[in-house]
Amino acid sequence: MTKTHKGRRLCRLILIAAGLSACAETTIERPSETALQRPPETALQRPSETALQRPPETTLQRSQQTTADSGQPVAAQQTLDAIAAHLQVSYQVIDNRPGDHCDPARGTACFISEISLSSAIDLDAGGWAIYFSQISPLQRVVAGAFSVEHINGDLHKLKPAPALKKIAAGRPYKIRMISDNWHLSTSDLMPNYYVAAPGREARVIASTRTAIDADTGLETRPYAGVFNHKARHLLRPGGDTTRPATAAALFDSNRDTAFVADGLERAIVPTPASVRRPAGGGQLDLSAGLALRLSGLQRPAIEAALAALADLGIAETAGGIPVQIAIAAQPDRSAGAYRLQLNSGHIAIRAADPEGAAHALRSLASLLMPGSRRVPLLAIEDSPRYPFRGLHVDVARNFHSRQLLLRLLEQMAVFKLNRLHLHLGDDEGWRLQIDGLDELTRIGSRRCHDPGEDRCLLPQLGSGPDAGSAVNGFYTAEDYIEILRYAGARHIQVIPSFDMPGHSRAAVKAMEARYRNYLAQGDSAAAEQYLLTDPADTTRYQSIQFYRDNTINVCMDSAYAFVEKVIDEVARLHRRAGQPLRRYHIGADETAGAWAESPACKAFVAKGGGPGDIAALSGYFIERVAAMLAAKGIEAAGWSDGMGHTDPGRMPATVQSNAWGALFWQGHKSAHEQVNRGWQVIVSTPDVTYFDAPYEVDPYERGYYWSSRGTNTRKVFNFMPDNLPAHAELWRGRIGEALTLRDAVQRDDGGAVSHRPMAAGKRFAGLQGQLWSETVRADAQVEYMLFPRLVALAERAWHSADWELPYDYNGRDYSAGSGFFSADKRRRRDAAWARFASVLSAKVLPKLDMAGIRYRIPPPGGAVIAGRLHSNVIFPGLEVEYRIGGGPWTLWSAPVAIDNTAATIELRVRSADGKRRGRTLALN
């Protein structure tokens, strides 16, 4: 799905068909580096305009012509170069509060912002335009000598008024705008504004590039204004009571988490089902290494786990501690189960399968304290909570390297995750080489300034005008095969995903370019073979990310020919890798309904044999593609909203649905309904599993916040995935509102049952964390957003804690005061968190440092109490530094007397290895 902004707007789609003004709006809101192969810079030969029928002009093409035909000469290249070098751009959110200034036709929410332009030298105005990304579309300009126009998606164009002849040195020019929704974070403010003119080379404006902070290594946005006023900058409209994560607020939330040393040496992450220590304890010294004896097991199944042990200093040697590993399959033991016996002179492992043997060795590695080669004598019996323990990584919005994926796969294996849901195609990019469809990567993998989209897609998400940008790229067939083999060696199944029929703009535009090329050659059959759009379709629509042209036409046979071609080529790559394609993710979500005035769809519906009306076409597409997959022996997967539009009777026997319904929208109901269909439902609850959300309520934390204003590691640890509605007792909604989640049987006004709880004996099939990449442009940012909260998700996916509230199959309604989650359970949960947080700081984070993973270092909490500075951190054991009045940084170890209470007090945290620093927070 592309949950990219799953719901960045209050309106999920606007469909304006002929004779209609608008469709009804729903309430789903969503904000939505190695051997990487860059596509060649050469483009398809552009056919003459008379040689083919082109699709309707884009707004950007029309605006380019306007620039050239407005009576002003096109700016010289020197002018563009000077603007790029000297123009200072800043963007300031003025006020997020709605009022009479909002356009009522666009909804009730809007915000005021201001772009400021200045230069130290005179710059010519006219004959050029500035293009920039703004994730919420413009409503109107209210002040300033410039026009602003929404082009498509998030791309906007700013242009000087004809009367403006120059940007005078030393004079600020302010453009005040009103736009849809709100901007509550600096990561909403996309970088890489660029200046362009017809026939000239577009240039990024230097002042809008991001930078790297020397102390933290984190990205900064010098062009972004301040977010320092709670009401105007930090709160959503509608009575938001959210508390920003200041140093004082963090101090309060960390108060109950003290370092727990007891049992640290016995701790394994994720927590095993059973750990027993023999009377008298004792330790086993592994300094001599391990001497393996295998029974019923081939070495390749455990080589990755052995390599991880070797990286920690425990190598395989002839004279090492004897290790007997045997496969002993038993019908009552789940896949991945194992027994690990650490005795005084030897180690015994009995596993249900090769995956279980690898898990046992990973647990042995987890026992090791950093720098130590001793482990306690223990008897461990273990098996996973869920068979599906997944991570979704979006490389479509912004490309990420093959090397990053390999690092992530290794860490997934460390924490016993076993599914990589790899999101390879969306509106903003197509990331996998497909034999016979080179346009998908030659055009669809790049964003650049090309109004006709013959060489690349339009810039989006602050990508800028350059096709060689690091956010562009794709995996070659050989890259993908390497990823598959690397995953397979770690017992991880890769589930490829190309979102369709919505969220498909990259594919749509690539196939339109293919169409034009073959039509120019006089080969209409080849031109139409994989065409994804009806040229005669006059439907006007807007997707959740504000595209007007991102949806595959599901009434055309060529669309299904394209889908089948992609599936067959992906399956061929899996066979070459020795990793058969077992499951394929269709996407299937957030379809904007682009077919209302398509002649192809009207004819298709009228002919019969399919759905009786156009509104049912989304479900028809999913059913047809699912049947196509089933005929090839491949299981179908999709996001729950699209999958919910299907007729279960027309779907295959095995179906995966990722349940991404937000709890504040009663999302547990669709999850339960699809479990009751007999589907394999994977908990993907955005309130807690969307790792593109910020860690805390802080405008300087990266991430979209439609699903959660703050999802820190503790919140993920506290998740009870078997009992979704119970979280009404524990969490509040996005604006701090109390939740009531109803799971008892409900009836509509006519008496028919409208909701049932999960049927007795049914349960979820798995748990998955999601990283969407709209705001994530670099590999280091991926690691920041995933770690360490992915470790907490792995804990919940593998281990069912005794403090969790079991699901009530009779159905219950939960609220803040319903009281089912008892005080005793709260105490046990909080004690378990303190132990887990201590293990993270003492064992897990140091090993992540050793692996080169740039996890997020949390900001500290702080408070001055009775004239003394107190501090704490969410992971007790990490070191805190402080400084007063801009003085030297000093290690904080105990309360410090503060003599000058007026001086600024700043705090920051060190990484576990002491080599990096986190963000600084000012206490006062």
mmCIF file of C-alpha atoms in Angstrom, residues 11-153:
data_model
loop_
_atom_site.group_PDB
_atom_site.id
_atom_site.type_symbol
_atom_site.label_atom_id
_atom_site.label_comp_id
_atom_site.label_asym_id
_atom_site.label_seq_id
_atom_site.Cartn_x
_atom_site.Cartn_y
_atom_site.Cartn_z
ATOM 1 C CA CYS A 11 -9.930 13.651 2.300
ATOM 2 C CA ARG A 12 -8.797 10.344 0.877
ATOM 3 C CA LEU A 13 -9.610 11.284 -2.700
ATOM 4 C CA ILE A 14 -11.384 13.847 -4.794
ATOM 5 C CA LEU A 15 -12.987 12.472 -7.908
ATOM 6 C CA ILE A 16 -14.518 14.958 -10.284
ATOM 7 C CA ALA A 17 -16.230 13.163 -13.080
ATOM 8 C CA ALA A 18 -18.066 14.755 -15.952
ATOM 9 C CA GLY A 19 -21.221 16.301 -14.630
ATOM 10 C CA LEU A 20 -20.185 15.850 -11.007
ATOM 11 C CA SER A 21 -18.595 18.376 -8.707
ATOM 12 C CA ALA A 22 -16.902 16.016 -6.265
ATOM 13 C CA CYS A 23 -17.219 12.624 -4.696
ATOM 14 C CA ALA A 24 -17.831 11.918 -1.053
ATOM 15 C CA GLU A 25 -14.749 12.117 1.097
ATOM 16 C CA THR A 26 -13.644 9.339 3.378
ATOM 17 C CA THR A 27 -11.762 9.879 6.594
ATOM 18 C CA ILE A 28 -8.668 7.781 5.936
ATOM 19 C CA GLU A 29 -5.770 10.121 6.330
ATOM 20 C CA ARG A 30 -2.211 9.299 5.626
ATOM 21 C CA PRO A 31 0.735 11.479 5.334
ATOM 22 C CA SER A 32 0.970 9.177 3.469
ATOM 23 C CA GLU A 33 25.081 2.997 -1.538
ATOM 24 C CA THR A 34 27.504 -0.253 -3.170
ATOM 25 C CA ALA A 35 26.811 -1.338 -6.496
ATOM 26 C CA LEU A 36 23.714 0.585 -7.131
ATOM 27 C CA GLN A 37 22.887 0.726 -10.774
ATOM 28 C CA ARG A 38 22.057 4.146 -12.054
ATOM 29 C CA PRO A 39 19.968 4.192 -15.183
ATOM 30 C CA PRO A 40 21.722 5.476 -18.289
ATOM 31 C CA GLU A 41 21.457 9.180 -18.871
ATOM 32 C CA THR A 42 20.341 8.685 -22.463
ATOM 33 C CA ALA A 43 16.612 8.858 -23.119
ATOM 34 C CA LEU A 44 14.286 7.372 -25.674
ATOM 35 C CA GLN A 45 14.506 9.213 -28.945
ATOM 36 C CA ARG A 46 11.700 11.716 -28.754
ATOM 37 C CA PRO A 47 9.253 11.107 -31.613
ATOM 38 C CA SER A 48 7.855 14.054 -33.472
ATOM 39 C CA GLU A 49 4.547 15.399 -32.231
ATOM 40 C CA THR A 50 2.867 14.466 -35.504
ATOM 41 C CA ALA A 51 4.047 10.874 -35.315
ATOM 42 C CA LEU A 52 2.057 9.837 -32.266
ATOM 43 C CA GLN A 53 -0.847 10.657 -30.095
ATOM 44 C CA ARG A 54 0.465 12.110 -26.844
ATOM 45 C CA PRO A 55 -1.468 11.969 -23.589
ATOM 46 C CA PRO A 56 -2.916 15.311 -22.455
ATOM 47 C CA GLU A 57 -0.346 17.928 -21.522
ATOM 48 C CA THR A 58 0.719 18.019 -17.934
ATOM 49 C CA THR A 59 0.392 21.178 -15.898
ATOM 50 C CA LEU A 60 4.177 21.414 -15.830
ATOM 51 C CA GLN A 61 4.374 21.302 -19.628
ATOM 52 C CA ARG A 62 1.796 24.073 -19.916
ATOM 53 C CA SER A 63 3.592 26.144 -17.296
ATOM 54 C CA GLN A 64 6.885 25.744 -19.155
ATOM 55 C CA GLN A 65 5.264 27.017 -22.344
ATOM 56 C CA THR A 66 3.764 29.907 -20.429
ATOM 57 C CA THR A 67 7.209 30.826 -19.157
ATOM 58 C CA ALA A 68 8.534 30.868 -22.692
ATOM 59 C CA ASP A 69 5.520 32.619 -24.271
ATOM 60 C CA SER A 70 4.745 35.212 -21.605
ATOM 61 C CA GLY A 71 6.464 38.002 -23.470
ATOM 62 C CA GLN A 72 9.563 37.749 -21.305
ATOM 63 C CA PRO A 73 12.753 36.335 -22.760
ATOM 64 C CA VAL A 74 13.861 33.007 -21.346
ATOM 65 C CA ALA A 75 16.450 33.571 -18.643
ATOM 66 C CA ALA A 76 20.058 32.981 -19.592
ATOM 67 C CA GLN A 77 21.932 30.058 -18.067
ATOM 68 C CA GLN A 78 24.155 32.547 -16.221
ATOM 69 C CA THR A 79 21.038 33.951 -14.532
ATOM 70 C CA LEU A 80 19.953 30.524 -13.332
ATOM 71 C CA ASP A 81 23.472 29.819 -12.085
ATOM 72 C CA ALA A 82 23.544 33.104 -10.176
ATOM 73 C CA ILE A 83 20.146 32.446 -8.612
ATOM 74 C CA ALA A 84 21.212 28.957 -7.561
ATOM 75 C CA ALA A 85 24.383 30.295 -5.960
ATOM 76 C CA HIS A 86 23.136 33.494 -4.307
ATOM 77 C CA LEU A 87 19.406 33.278 -3.609
ATOM 78 C CA GLN A 88 18.675 32.711 0.072
ATOM 79 C CA VAL A 89 15.441 30.799 0.620
ATOM 80 C CA SER A 90 13.717 30.206 3.916
ATOM 81 C CA TYR A 91 10.349 28.635 4.710
ATOM 82 C CA GLN A 92 8.477 29.555 7.858
ATOM 83 C CA VAL A 93 5.216 28.087 9.087
ATOM 84 C CA ILE A 94 3.249 31.044 10.420
ATOM 85 C CA ASP A 95 0.138 29.422 11.862
ATOM 86 C CA ASN A 96 -1.418 25.959 11.648
ATOM 87 C CA ARG A 97 -4.687 27.073 13.185
ATOM 88 C CA PRO A 98 -7.650 27.106 10.796
ATOM 89 C CA GLY A 99 -10.103 29.948 10.429
ATOM 90 C CA ASP A 100 -12.076 31.988 7.932
ATOM 91 C CA HIS A 101 -8.981 32.182 5.738
ATOM 92 C CA CYS A 102 -9.340 28.498 4.849
ATOM 93 C CA ASP A 103 -11.064 27.637 1.584
ATOM 94 C CA PRO A 104 -14.268 25.851 2.659
ATOM 95 C CA ALA A 105 -14.300 23.873 -0.589
ATOM 96 C CA ARG A 106 -10.981 22.278 0.451
ATOM 97 C CA GLY A 107 -11.975 21.181 3.941
ATOM 98 C CA THR A 108 -11.794 22.764 7.362
ATOM 99 C CA ALA A 109 -8.022 22.618 7.891
ATOM 100 C CA CYS A 110 -5.395 24.912 6.440
ATOM 101 C CA PHE A 111 -2.171 26.619 7.474
ATOM 102 C CA ILE A 112 -0.369 29.856 6.701
ATOM 103 C CA SER A 113 3.271 29.805 5.680
ATOM 104 C CA GLU A 114 5.775 32.182 4.185
ATOM 105 C CA ILE A 115 8.630 31.722 1.736
ATOM 106 C CA SER A 116 11.282 34.397 2.038
ATOM 107 C CA LEU A 117 13.733 35.180 -0.780
ATOM 108 C CA SER A 118 16.773 37.409 -0.534
ATOM 109 C CA SER A 119 20.163 37.893 -2.137
ATOM 110 C CA ALA A 120 23.391 39.720 -1.455
ATOM 111 C CA ILE A 121 23.567 40.700 -5.145
ATOM 112 C CA ASP A 122 20.985 41.857 -7.658
ATOM 113 C CA LEU A 123 19.362 38.983 -9.553
ATOM 114 C CA ASP A 124 17.364 39.257 -12.745
ATOM 115 C CA ALA A 125 13.690 38.340 -12.392
ATOM 116 C CA GLY A 126 11.672 36.962 -15.249
ATOM 117 C CA GLY A 127 12.005 34.105 -17.691
ATOM 118 C CA TRP A 128 12.541 31.535 -14.922
ATOM 119 C CA ALA A 129 10.590 29.691 -12.251
ATOM 120 C CA ILE A 130 11.432 27.984 -8.973
ATOM 121 C CA TYR A 131 10.104 24.480 -8.371
ATOM 122 C CA PHE A 132 9.727 23.051 -4.880
ATOM 123 C CA SER A 133 8.035 20.224 -3.011
ATOM 124 C CA GLN A 134 5.319 20.983 -0.498
ATOM 125 C CA ILE A 135 3.481 17.932 0.793
ATOM 126 C CA SER A 136 0.194 19.815 1.245
ATOM 127 C CA PRO A 137 -1.174 21.559 -1.853
ATOM 128 C CA LEU A 138 -1.478 25.310 -2.086
ATOM 129 C CA GLN A 139 -4.844 26.970 -1.721
ATOM 130 C CA ARG A 140 -3.783 30.481 -2.656
ATOM 131 C CA VAL A 141 -1.113 33.176 -2.352
ATOM 132 C CA VAL A 142 -2.213 36.023 -0.126
ATOM 133 C CA ALA A 143 0.806 38.332 -0.379
ATOM 134 C CA GLY A 144 3.955 38.730 -2.425
ATOM 135 C CA ALA A 145 5.119 39.627 -5.926
ATOM 136 C CA PHE A 146 5.137 35.986 -7.031
ATOM 137 C CA SER A 147 2.607 33.421 -8.167
ATOM 138 C CA VAL A 148 2.596 29.854 -6.851
ATOM 139 C CA GLU A 149 0.982 26.931 -8.671
ATOM 140 C CA HIS A 150 0.424 23.304 -7.674
ATOM 141 C CA ILE A 151 1.758 21.115 -10.509
ATOM 142 C CA ASN A 152 1.209 17.462 -9.512
ATOM 143 C CA GLY A 153 1.857 15.368 -6.444
#
